[in-house]
Amino acid sequence: MGQVLDQFAAECHDILKQDSSDSGLEKVRQGLEKFLVSDEVLNEHLGPNADSERNIIYEDAELGFCIIAHVYKGPKESGPHDHGPAWAIYGQAKGETKMNEYDVLQAPADGNPGKVKVAKTYSMTPGVAVAYGVGKVHSPTRTASTHLIRMEGMNMGKVKRDKFEMA
Ligand SMILES: [Fe+2]
């Protein structure tokens, strides 16, 4: 693990151990914006040899949060989703992501998808990180390859998710 990652992960651990509310998340988001533009991220975790769609570069043994390096190739449109019981922070390192955020008009229930409508749309460019609290529905779209560092409140590879569709 690189020195900059070591330090960032330790900072996040200290912040989230004390305060995992929105204000703690905001401090982590600000730290991620600095981490994103570090030489270590750009040369190593998302450097020329990185090619994994989902590479967990840190998983906190005590609190469960993860720091994940993503190399996404080519264009892709994703559907509206939340991260179940977990928060998420998206950090753009290279390329551009068009993000939608949604209002939930009807929660998912009994296996039926929730109903949502677009609340806002914005562009994420390198150095920008945005936090999505638990239940905040969003969808990223890219028109070309992107590199992201994302954080999740827990390893979402292990968690089942609800579905959402446009109202
Ligand atoms: Fe997401």
PDB file of N, CA and C in Angstrom, residues 24-124:
ATOM      1  N   GLY A  24     -19.197  14.068   9.151  1.00  0.00           N
ATOM      2  CA  GLY A  24     -18.005  13.229   9.033  1.00  0.00           C
ATOM      3  C   GLY A  24     -17.752  12.877   7.571  1.00  0.00           C
ATOM      4  N   LEU A  25     -18.837  12.550   6.875  1.00  0.00           N
ATOM      5  CA  LEU A  25     -18.739  12.194   5.455  1.00  0.00           C
ATOM      6  C   LEU A  25     -18.184  13.364   4.641  1.00  0.00           C
ATOM      7  N   GLU A  26     -18.602  14.574   4.991  1.00  0.00           N
ATOM      8  CA  GLU A  26     -18.127  15.769   4.296  1.00  0.00           C
ATOM      9  C   GLU A  26     -16.611  15.938   4.490  1.00  0.00           C
ATOM     10  N   LYS A  27     -16.120  15.639   5.686  1.00  0.00           N
ATOM     11  CA  LYS A  27     -14.663  15.729   5.909  1.00  0.00           C
ATOM     12  C   LYS A  27     -13.931  14.687   5.062  1.00  0.00           C
ATOM     13  N   VAL A  28     -14.489  13.491   4.976  1.00  0.00           N
ATOM     14  CA  VAL A  28     -13.871  12.435   4.157  1.00  0.00           C
ATOM     15  C   VAL A  28     -13.889  12.848   2.680  1.00  0.00           C
ATOM     16  N   ARG A  29     -15.020  13.438   2.247  1.00  0.00           N
ATOM     17  CA  ARG A  29     -15.140  13.899   0.851  1.00  0.00           C
ATOM     18  C   ARG A  29     -14.050  14.930   0.527  1.00  0.00           C
ATOM     19  N   GLN A  30     -13.842  15.858   1.443  1.00  0.00           N
ATOM     20  CA  GLN A  30     -12.807  16.874   1.219  1.00  0.00           C
ATOM     21  C   GLN A  30     -11.415  16.232   1.131  1.00  0.00           C
ATOM     22  N   GLY A  31     -11.173  15.240   1.993  1.00  0.00           N
ATOM     23  CA  GLY A  31      -9.888  14.526   1.953  1.00  0.00           C
ATOM     24  C   GLY A  31      -9.712  13.778   0.641  1.00  0.00           C
ATOM     25  N   LEU A  32     -10.821  13.176   0.147  1.00  0.00           N
ATOM     26  CA  LEU A  32     -10.763  12.428  -1.114  1.00  0.00           C
ATOM     27  C   LEU A  32     -10.403  13.359  -2.274  1.00  0.00           C
ATOM     28  N   GLU A  33     -10.901  14.593  -2.249  1.00  0.00           N
ATOM     29  CA  GLU A  33     -10.575  15.532  -3.336  1.00  0.00           C
ATOM     30  C   GLU A  33      -9.067  15.806  -3.398  1.00  0.00           C
ATOM     31  N   LYS A  34      -8.412  15.801  -2.240  1.00  0.00           N
ATOM     32  CA  LYS A  34      -6.952  15.996  -2.238  1.00  0.00           C
ATOM     33  C   LYS A  34      -6.241  14.714  -2.676  1.00  0.00           C
ATOM     34  N   PHE A  35      -6.737  13.577  -2.157  1.00  0.00           N
ATOM     35  CA  PHE A  35      -6.150  12.279  -2.495  1.00  0.00           C
ATOM     36  C   PHE A  35      -6.197  12.028  -4.010  1.00  0.00           C
ATOM     37  N   LEU A  36      -7.340  12.413  -4.632  1.00  0.00           N
ATOM     38  CA  LEU A  36      -7.566  12.191  -6.062  1.00  0.00           C
ATOM     39  C   LEU A  36      -6.489  12.753  -6.975  1.00  0.00           C
ATOM     40  N   VAL A  37      -5.966  13.904  -6.579  1.00  0.00           N
ATOM     41  CA  VAL A  37      -5.015  14.593  -7.464  1.00  0.00           C
ATOM     42  C   VAL A  37      -3.570  14.321  -7.056  1.00  0.00           C
ATOM     43  N   SER A  38      -3.363  13.380  -6.116  1.00  0.00           N
ATOM     44  CA  SER A  38      -1.992  13.078  -5.685  1.00  0.00           C
ATOM     45  C   SER A  38      -1.259  12.294  -6.777  1.00  0.00           C
ATOM     46  N   ASP A  39       0.051  12.460  -6.814  1.00  0.00           N
ATOM     47  CA  ASP A  39       0.870  11.705  -7.772  1.00  0.00           C
ATOM     48  C   ASP A  39       0.685  10.201  -7.578  1.00  0.00           C
ATOM     49  N   GLU A  40       0.544   9.794  -6.310  1.00  0.00           N
ATOM     50  CA  GLU A  40       0.427   8.354  -6.045  1.00  0.00           C
ATOM     51  C   GLU A  40      -0.834   7.767  -6.701  1.00  0.00           C
ATOM     52  N   VAL A  41      -1.951   8.487  -6.635  1.00  0.00           N
ATOM     53  CA  VAL A  41      -3.177   8.003  -7.287  1.00  0.00           C
ATOM     54  C   VAL A  41      -2.988   7.975  -8.791  1.00  0.00           C
ATOM     55  N   LEU A  42      -2.488   9.076  -9.341  1.00  0.00           N
ATOM     56  CA  LEU A  42      -2.430   9.205 -10.802  1.00  0.00           C
ATOM     57  C   LEU A  42      -1.361   8.305 -11.427  1.00  0.00           C
ATOM     58  N   ASN A  43      -0.305   7.990 -10.664  1.00  0.00           N
ATOM     59  CA  ASN A  43       0.775   7.174 -11.223  1.00  0.00           C
ATOM     60  C   ASN A  43       0.693   5.706 -10.828  1.00  0.00           C
ATOM     61  N   GLU A  44       0.034   5.450  -9.693  1.00  0.00           N
ATOM     62  CA  GLU A  44       0.054   4.086  -9.175  1.00  0.00           C
ATOM     63  C   GLU A  44      -1.352   3.465  -9.164  1.00  0.00           C
ATOM     64  N   HIS A  45      -2.214   3.923  -8.249  1.00  0.00           N
ATOM     65  CA  HIS A  45      -3.534   3.284  -8.099  1.00  0.00           C
ATOM     66  C   HIS A  45      -4.364   3.401  -9.386  1.00  0.00           C
ATOM     67  N   LEU A  46      -4.221   4.509 -10.100  1.00  0.00           N
ATOM     68  CA  LEU A  46      -4.897   4.681 -11.387  1.00  0.00           C
ATOM     69  C   LEU A  46      -3.871   4.988 -12.480  1.00  0.00           C
ATOM     70  N   GLY A  47      -2.721   4.422 -12.335  1.00  0.00           N
ATOM     71  CA  GLY A  47      -1.622   4.690 -13.275  1.00  0.00           C
ATOM     72  C   GLY A  47      -1.746   3.866 -14.541  1.00  0.00           C
ATOM     73  N   PRO A  48      -0.730   3.917 -15.376  1.00  0.00           N
ATOM     74  CA  PRO A  48      -0.773   3.251 -16.685  1.00  0.00           C
ATOM     75  C   PRO A  48      -0.989   1.737 -16.588  1.00  0.00           C
ATOM     76  N   ASN A  49      -0.599   1.125 -15.472  1.00  0.00           N
ATOM     77  CA  ASN A  49      -0.763  -0.327 -15.345  1.00  0.00           C
ATOM     78  C   ASN A  49      -2.084  -0.750 -14.706  1.00  0.00           C
ATOM     79  N   ALA A  50      -2.855   0.225 -14.232  1.00  0.00           N
ATOM     80  CA  ALA A  50      -4.143  -0.111 -13.589  1.00  0.00           C
ATOM     81  C   ALA A  50      -5.167  -0.405 -14.674  1.00  0.00           C
ATOM     82  N   ASP A  51      -5.855  -1.550 -14.583  1.00  0.00           N
ATOM     83  CA  ASP A  51      -6.892  -1.804 -15.591  1.00  0.00           C
ATOM     84  C   ASP A  51      -8.092  -2.544 -15.021  1.00  0.00           C
ATOM     85  N   SER A  52      -8.250  -2.502 -13.684  1.00  0.00           N
ATOM     86  CA  SER A  52      -9.359  -3.216 -13.066  1.00  0.00           C
ATOM     87  C   SER A  52     -10.582  -2.309 -12.940  1.00  0.00           C
ATOM     88  N   GLU A  53     -11.756  -2.866 -13.268  1.00  0.00           N
ATOM     89  CA  GLU A  53     -13.005  -2.102 -13.108  1.00  0.00           C
ATOM     90  C   GLU A  53     -13.286  -1.831 -11.645  1.00  0.00           C
ATOM     91  N   ARG A  54     -12.834  -2.720 -10.766  1.00  0.00           N
ATOM     92  CA  ARG A  54     -13.123  -2.558  -9.337  1.00  0.00           C
ATOM     93  C   ARG A  54     -11.979  -3.153  -8.537  1.00  0.00           C
ATOM     94  N   ASN A  55     -11.064  -2.312  -8.110  1.00  0.00           N
ATOM     95  CA  ASN A  55      -9.917  -2.769  -7.340  1.00  0.00           C
ATOM     96  C   ASN A  55      -9.985  -2.152  -5.949  1.00  0.00           C
ATOM     97  N   ILE A  56     -10.309  -2.980  -4.953  1.00  0.00           N
ATOM     98  CA  ILE A  56     -10.402  -2.460  -3.578  1.00  0.00           C
ATOM     99  C   ILE A  56      -8.981  -2.245  -3.068  1.00  0.00           C
ATOM    100  N   ILE A  57      -8.590  -0.977  -2.938  1.00  0.00           N
ATOM    101  CA  ILE A  57      -7.215  -0.696  -2.524  1.00  0.00           C
ATOM    102  C   ILE A  57      -7.101  -0.565  -1.006  1.00  0.00           C
ATOM    103  N   TYR A  58      -8.247  -0.428  -0.333  1.00  0.00           N
ATOM    104  CA  TYR A  58      -8.226  -0.413   1.138  1.00  0.00           C
ATOM    105  C   TYR A  58      -9.603  -0.828   1.647  1.00  0.00           C
ATOM    106  N   GLU A  59      -9.636  -1.716   2.638  1.00  0.00           N
ATOM    107  CA  GLU A  59     -10.890  -2.079   3.316  1.00  0.00           C
ATOM    108  C   GLU A  59     -10.608  -1.980   4.798  1.00  0.00           C
ATOM    109  N   ASP A  60     -11.376  -1.152   5.489  1.00  0.00           N
ATOM    110  CA  ASP A  60     -11.107  -0.907   6.895  1.00  0.00           C
ATOM    111  C   ASP A  60     -11.592  -2.090   7.740  1.00  0.00           C
ATOM    112  N   ALA A  61     -10.665  -2.704   8.462  1.00  0.00           N
ATOM    113  CA  ALA A  61     -10.968  -3.930   9.206  1.00  0.00           C
ATOM    114  C   ALA A  61     -11.986  -3.654  10.311  1.00  0.00           C
ATOM    115  N   GLU A  62     -11.940  -2.477  10.906  1.00  0.00           N
ATOM    116  CA  GLU A  62     -12.838  -2.195  12.034  1.00  0.00           C
ATOM    117  C   GLU A  62     -14.177  -1.608  11.573  1.00  0.00           C
ATOM    118  N   LEU A  63     -14.141  -0.610  10.673  1.00  0.00           N
ATOM    119  CA  LEU A  63     -15.355   0.131  10.319  1.00  0.00           C
ATOM    120  C   LEU A  63     -16.011  -0.376   9.030  1.00  0.00           C
ATOM    121  N   GLY A  64     -15.272  -1.102   8.217  1.00  0.00           N
ATOM    122  CA  GLY A  64     -15.845  -1.733   7.025  1.00  0.00           C
ATOM    123  C   GLY A  64     -15.848  -0.896   5.757  1.00  0.00           C
ATOM    124  N   PHE A  65     -15.502   0.406   5.868  1.00  0.00           N
ATOM    125  CA  PHE A  65     -15.531   1.215   4.642  1.00  0.00           C
ATOM    126  C   PHE A  65     -14.398   0.806   3.694  1.00  0.00           C
ATOM    127  N   CYS A  66     -14.610   1.085   2.407  1.00  0.00           N
ATOM    128  CA  CYS A  66     -13.644   0.692   1.373  1.00  0.00           C
ATOM    129  C   CYS A  66     -13.223   1.889   0.533  1.00  0.00           C
ATOM    130  N   ILE A  67     -12.013   1.844   0.047  1.00  0.00           N
ATOM    131  CA  ILE A  67     -11.518   2.790  -0.955  1.00  0.00           C
ATOM    132  C   ILE A  67     -11.236   1.964  -2.211  1.00  0.00           C
ATOM    133  N   ILE A  68     -11.840   2.353  -3.319  1.00  0.00           N
ATOM    134  CA  ILE A  68     -11.836   1.502  -4.512  1.00  0.00           C
ATOM    135  C   ILE A  68     -11.357   2.298  -5.727  1.00  0.00           C
ATOM    136  N   ALA A  69     -10.423   1.716  -6.467  1.00  0.00           N
ATOM    137  CA  ALA A  69      -9.943   2.334  -7.708  1.00  0.00           C
ATOM    138  C   ALA A  69     -10.691   1.697  -8.880  1.00  0.00           C
ATOM    139  N   HIS A  70     -11.267   2.544  -9.737  1.00  0.00           N
ATOM    140  CA  HIS A  70     -12.042   2.046 -10.879  1.00  0.00           C
ATOM    141  C   HIS A  70     -11.446   2.559 -12.188  1.00  0.00           C
ATOM    142  N   VAL A  71     -11.163   1.650 -13.093  1.00  0.00           N
ATOM    143  CA  VAL A  71     -10.789   2.020 -14.456  1.00  0.00           C
ATOM    144  C   VAL A  71     -11.938   1.575 -15.349  1.00  0.00           C
ATOM    145  N   TYR A  72     -12.719   2.532 -15.841  1.00  0.00           N
ATOM    146  CA  TYR A  72     -13.882   2.223 -16.657  1.00  0.00           C
ATOM    147  C   TYR A  72     -13.554   2.531 -18.107  1.00  0.00           C
ATOM    148  N   LYS A  73     -13.765   1.542 -18.982  1.00  0.00           N
ATOM    149  CA  LYS A  73     -13.401   1.721 -20.390  1.00  0.00           C
ATOM    150  C   LYS A  73     -14.633   1.950 -21.256  1.00  0.00           C
ATOM    151  N   GLY A  74     -14.555   2.966 -22.110  1.00  0.00           N
ATOM    152  CA  GLY A  74     -15.617   3.230 -23.078  1.00  0.00           C
ATOM    153  C   GLY A  74     -16.842   3.848 -22.422  1.00  0.00           C
ATOM    154  N   PRO A  75     -17.830   4.224 -23.260  1.00  0.00           N
ATOM    155  CA  PRO A  75     -19.032   4.868 -22.739  1.00  0.00           C
ATOM    156  C   PRO A  75     -19.925   3.886 -21.978  1.00  0.00           C
ATOM    157  N   LYS A  76     -20.670   4.416 -21.012  1.00  0.00           N
ATOM    158  CA  LYS A  76     -21.656   3.585 -20.304  1.00  0.00           C
ATOM    159  C   LYS A  76     -22.684   4.453 -19.595  1.00  0.00           C
ATOM    160  N   GLU A  77     -23.922   4.003 -19.662  1.00  0.00           N
ATOM    161  CA  GLU A  77     -25.007   4.679 -18.955  1.00  0.00           C
ATOM    162  C   GLU A  77     -25.485   3.738 -17.853  1.00  0.00           C
ATOM    163  N   SER A  78     -25.608   4.243 -16.630  1.00  0.00           N
ATOM    164  CA  SER A  78     -26.077   3.398 -15.523  1.00  0.00           C
ATOM    165  C   SER A  78     -27.459   3.841 -15.091  1.00  0.00           C
ATOM    166  N   GLY A  79     -28.211   2.913 -14.550  1.00  0.00           N
ATOM    167  CA  GLY A  79     -29.556   3.227 -14.061  1.00  0.00           C
ATOM    168  C   GLY A  79     -29.503   3.818 -12.660  1.00  0.00           C
ATOM    169  N   PRO A  80     -30.629   4.443 -12.231  1.00  0.00           N
ATOM    170  CA  PRO A  80     -30.693   4.992 -10.886  1.00  0.00           C
ATOM    171  C   PRO A  80     -30.505   3.904  -9.819  1.00  0.00           C
ATOM    172  N   HIS A  81     -29.704   4.185  -8.812  1.00  0.00           N
ATOM    173  CA  HIS A  81     -29.474   3.209  -7.739  1.00  0.00           C
ATOM    174  C   HIS A  81     -29.052   3.933  -6.461  1.00  0.00           C
ATOM    175  N   ASP A  82     -29.220   3.263  -5.332  1.00  0.00           N
ATOM    176  CA  ASP A  82     -28.547   3.717  -4.123  1.00  0.00           C
ATOM    177  C   ASP A  82     -27.565   2.615  -3.728  1.00  0.00           C
ATOM    178  N   HIS A  83     -26.975   2.748  -2.556  1.00  0.00           N
ATOM    179  CA  HIS A  83     -26.007   1.743  -2.143  1.00  0.00           C
ATOM    180  C   HIS A  83     -26.517   1.007  -0.909  1.00  0.00           C
ATOM    181  N   GLY A  84     -27.829   0.684  -0.956  1.00  0.00           N
ATOM    182  CA  GLY A  84     -28.439  -0.074   0.136  1.00  0.00           C
ATOM    183  C   GLY A  84     -28.185   0.614   1.470  1.00  0.00           C
ATOM    184  N   PRO A  85     -27.610  -0.096   2.408  1.00  0.00           N
ATOM    185  CA  PRO A  85     -27.384   0.464   3.744  1.00  0.00           C
ATOM    186  C   PRO A  85     -26.118   1.313   3.835  1.00  0.00           C
ATOM    187  N   ALA A  86     -25.428   1.520   2.721  1.00  0.00           N
ATOM    188  CA  ALA A  86     -24.119   2.184   2.773  1.00  0.00           C
ATOM    189  C   ALA A  86     -24.149   3.564   2.119  1.00  0.00           C
ATOM    190  N   TRP A  87     -23.307   4.453   2.570  1.00  0.00           N
ATOM    191  CA  TRP A  87     -23.056   5.704   1.866  1.00  0.00           C
ATOM    192  C   TRP A  87     -22.024   5.432   0.766  1.00  0.00           C
ATOM    193  N   ALA A  88     -21.895   6.403  -0.145  1.00  0.00           N
ATOM    194  CA  ALA A  88     -20.851   6.293  -1.181  1.00  0.00           C
ATOM    195  C   ALA A  88     -20.316   7.690  -1.474  1.00  0.00           C
ATOM    196  N   ILE A  89     -19.055   7.760  -1.809  1.00  0.00           N
ATOM    197  CA  ILE A  89     -18.476   9.021  -2.284  1.00  0.00           C
ATOM    198  C   ILE A  89     -17.790   8.721  -3.611  1.00  0.00           C
ATOM    199  N   TYR A  90     -18.178   9.444  -4.659  1.00  0.00           N
ATOM    200  CA  TYR A  90     -17.566   9.282  -5.977  1.00  0.00           C
ATOM    201  C   TYR A  90     -16.499  10.350  -6.146  1.00  0.00           C
ATOM    202  N   GLY A  91     -15.313   9.974  -6.533  1.00  0.00           N
ATOM    203  CA  GLY A  91     -14.245  10.932  -6.792  1.00  0.00           C
ATOM    204  C   GLY A  91     -13.725  10.756  -8.202  1.00  0.00           C
ATOM    205  N   GLN A  92     -13.780  11.819  -8.980  1.00  0.00           N
ATOM    206  CA  GLN A  92     -13.358  11.753 -10.384  1.00  0.00           C
ATOM    207  C   GLN A  92     -11.857  12.031 -10.457  1.00  0.00           C
ATOM    208  N   ALA A  93     -11.091  11.101 -11.006  1.00  0.00           N
ATOM    209  CA  ALA A  93      -9.644  11.313 -11.145  1.00  0.00           C
ATOM    210  C   ALA A  93      -9.258  11.675 -12.578  1.00  0.00           C
ATOM    211  N   LYS A  94      -9.880  11.002 -13.557  1.00  0.00           N
ATOM    212  CA  LYS A  94      -9.617  11.303 -14.968  1.00  0.00           C
ATOM    213  C   LYS A  94     -10.922  11.162 -15.738  1.00  0.00           C
ATOM    214  N   GLY A  95     -11.059  11.933 -16.816  1.00  0.00           N
ATOM    215  CA  GLY A  95     -12.264  11.874 -17.629  1.00  0.00           C
ATOM    216  C   GLY A  95     -13.401  12.632 -16.978  1.00  0.00           C
ATOM    217  N   GLU A  96     -14.601  12.372 -17.468  1.00  0.00           N
ATOM    218  CA  GLU A  96     -15.756  13.129 -17.008  1.00  0.00           C
ATOM    219  C   GLU A  96     -16.950  12.196 -16.786  1.00  0.00           C
ATOM    220  N   THR A  97     -17.667  12.431 -15.691  1.00  0.00           N
ATOM    221  CA  THR A  97     -18.887  11.686 -15.396  1.00  0.00           C
ATOM    222  C   THR A  97     -20.053  12.659 -15.343  1.00  0.00           C
ATOM    223  N   LYS A  98     -21.116  12.341 -16.068  1.00  0.00           N
ATOM    224  CA  LYS A  98     -22.351  13.121 -15.925  1.00  0.00           C
ATOM    225  C   LYS A  98     -23.209  12.412 -14.885  1.00  0.00           C
ATOM    226  N   MET A  99     -23.508  13.125 -13.807  1.00  0.00           N
ATOM    227  CA  MET A  99     -24.232  12.496 -12.693  1.00  0.00           C
ATOM    228  C   MET A  99     -25.638  13.046 -12.590  1.00  0.00           C
ATOM    229  N   ASN A 100     -26.599  12.160 -12.432  1.00  0.00           N
ATOM    230  CA  ASN A 100     -27.965  12.556 -12.068  1.00  0.00           C
ATOM    231  C   ASN A 100     -28.193  12.209 -10.605  1.00  0.00           C
ATOM    232  N   GLU A 101     -28.891  13.090  -9.900  1.00  0.00           N
ATOM    233  CA  GLU A 101     -29.427  12.754  -8.580  1.00  0.00           C
ATOM    234  C   GLU A 101     -30.947  12.741  -8.698  1.00  0.00           C
ATOM    235  N   TYR A 102     -31.581  11.912  -7.890  1.00  0.00           N
ATOM    236  CA  TYR A 102     -33.025  11.692  -8.016  1.00  0.00           C
ATOM    237  C   TYR A 102     -33.748  11.913  -6.694  1.00  0.00           C
ATOM    238  N   ASP A 103     -35.012  12.348  -6.819  1.00  0.00           N
ATOM    239  CA  ASP A 103     -35.943  12.293  -5.692  1.00  0.00           C
ATOM    240  C   ASP A 103     -36.687  10.966  -5.780  1.00  0.00           C
ATOM    241  N   VAL A 104     -36.834  10.323  -4.638  1.00  0.00           N
ATOM    242  CA  VAL A 104     -37.579   9.067  -4.606  1.00  0.00           C
ATOM    243  C   VAL A 104     -39.049   9.394  -4.354  1.00  0.00           C
ATOM    244  N   LEU A 105     -39.906   9.079  -5.335  1.00  0.00           N
ATOM    245  CA  LEU A 105     -41.339   9.356  -5.210  1.00  0.00           C
ATOM    246  C   LEU A 105     -42.047   8.203  -4.510  1.00  0.00           C
ATOM    247  N   GLN A 106     -41.493   7.018  -4.707  1.00  0.00           N
ATOM    248  CA  GLN A 106     -42.076   5.828  -4.077  1.00  0.00           C
ATOM    249  C   GLN A 106     -40.935   4.864  -3.765  1.00  0.00           C
ATOM    250  N   ALA A 107     -40.846   4.452  -2.521  1.00  0.00           N
ATOM    251  CA  ALA A 107     -39.743   3.568  -2.113  1.00  0.00           C
ATOM    252  C   ALA A 107     -39.937   2.174  -2.713  1.00  0.00           C
ATOM    253  N   PRO A 108     -38.851   1.466  -2.978  1.00  0.00           N
ATOM    254  CA  PRO A 108     -38.994   0.080  -3.440  1.00  0.00           C
ATOM    255  C   PRO A 108     -39.623  -0.766  -2.326  1.00  0.00           C
ATOM    256  N   ALA A 109     -40.524  -1.657  -2.697  1.00  0.00           N
ATOM    257  CA  ALA A 109     -41.181  -2.493  -1.684  1.00  0.00           C
ATOM    258  C   ALA A 109     -41.655  -3.785  -2.312  1.00  0.00           C
ATOM    259  N   ASP A 110     -41.643  -4.858  -1.547  1.00  0.00           N
ATOM    260  CA  ASP A 110     -42.162  -6.171  -1.967  1.00  0.00           C
ATOM    261  C   ASP A 110     -41.594  -6.610  -3.313  1.00  0.00           C
ATOM    262  N   GLY A 111     -40.323  -6.349  -3.549  1.00  0.00           N
ATOM    263  CA  GLY A 111     -39.704  -6.771  -4.795  1.00  0.00           C
ATOM    264  C   GLY A 111     -39.993  -5.857  -5.968  1.00  0.00           C
ATOM    265  N   ASN A 112     -40.832  -4.820  -5.769  1.00  0.00           N
ATOM    266  CA  ASN A 112     -41.102  -3.868  -6.855  1.00  0.00           C
ATOM    267  C   ASN A 112     -40.100  -2.723  -6.805  1.00  0.00           C
ATOM    268  N   PRO A 113     -39.661  -2.261  -7.997  1.00  0.00           N
ATOM    269  CA  PRO A 113     -38.702  -1.154  -8.009  1.00  0.00           C
ATOM    270  C   PRO A 113     -39.300   0.128  -7.456  1.00  0.00           C
ATOM    271  N   GLY A 114     -38.477   0.977  -6.836  1.00  0.00           N
ATOM    272  CA  GLY A 114     -38.910   2.304  -6.417  1.00  0.00           C
ATOM    273  C   GLY A 114     -39.110   3.200  -7.619  1.00  0.00           C
ATOM    274  N   LYS A 115     -39.855   4.298  -7.431  1.00  0.00           N
ATOM    275  CA  LYS A 115     -40.080   5.272  -8.518  1.00  0.00           C
ATOM    276  C   LYS A 115     -39.306   6.544  -8.194  1.00  0.00           C
ATOM    277  N   VAL A 116     -38.584   7.057  -9.199  1.00  0.00           N
ATOM    278  CA  VAL A 116     -37.762   8.248  -8.975  1.00  0.00           C
ATOM    279  C   VAL A 116     -37.967   9.267 -10.086  1.00  0.00           C
ATOM    280  N   LYS A 117     -37.624  10.530  -9.776  1.00  0.00           N
ATOM    281  CA  LYS A 117     -37.528  11.530 -10.841  1.00  0.00           C
ATOM    282  C   LYS A 117     -36.249  12.345 -10.642  1.00  0.00           C
ATOM    283  N   VAL A 118     -35.695  12.822 -11.767  1.00  0.00           N
ATOM    284  CA  VAL A 118     -34.413  13.534 -11.713  1.00  0.00           C
ATOM    285  C   VAL A 118     -34.555  14.811 -10.892  1.00  0.00           C
ATOM    286  N   ALA A 119     -33.652  15.005  -9.932  1.00  0.00           N
ATOM    287  CA  ALA A 119     -33.648  16.216  -9.107  1.00  0.00           C
ATOM    288  C   ALA A 119     -32.587  17.192  -9.612  1.00  0.00           C
ATOM    289  N   LYS A 120     -31.419  16.681  -9.968  1.00  0.00           N
ATOM    290  CA  LYS A 120     -30.401  17.541 -10.581  1.00  0.00           C
ATOM    291  C   LYS A 120     -29.380  16.734 -11.369  1.00  0.00           C
ATOM    292  N   THR A 121     -28.714  17.417 -12.272  1.00  0.00           N
ATOM    293  CA  THR A 121     -27.718  16.818 -13.161  1.00  0.00           C
ATOM    294  C   THR A 121     -26.484  17.696 -13.153  1.00  0.00           C
ATOM    295  N   TYR A 122     -25.317  17.086 -13.066  1.00  0.00           N
ATOM    296  CA  TYR A 122     -24.088  17.885 -13.095  1.00  0.00           C
ATOM    297  C   TYR A 122     -22.950  17.046 -13.653  1.00  0.00           C
ATOM    298  N   SER A 123     -21.879  17.757 -13.984  1.00  0.00           N
ATOM    299  CA  SER A 123     -20.709  17.105 -14.535  1.00  0.00           C
ATOM    300  C   SER A 123     -19.638  16.997 -13.456  1.00  0.00           C
ATOM    301  N   MET A 124     -19.033  15.814 -13.335  1.00  0.00           N
ATOM    302  CA  MET A 124     -17.901  15.639 -12.413  1.00  0.00           C
ATOM    303  C   MET A 124     -16.614  15.588 -13.227  1.00  0.00           C
TER     304      MET A 124
END
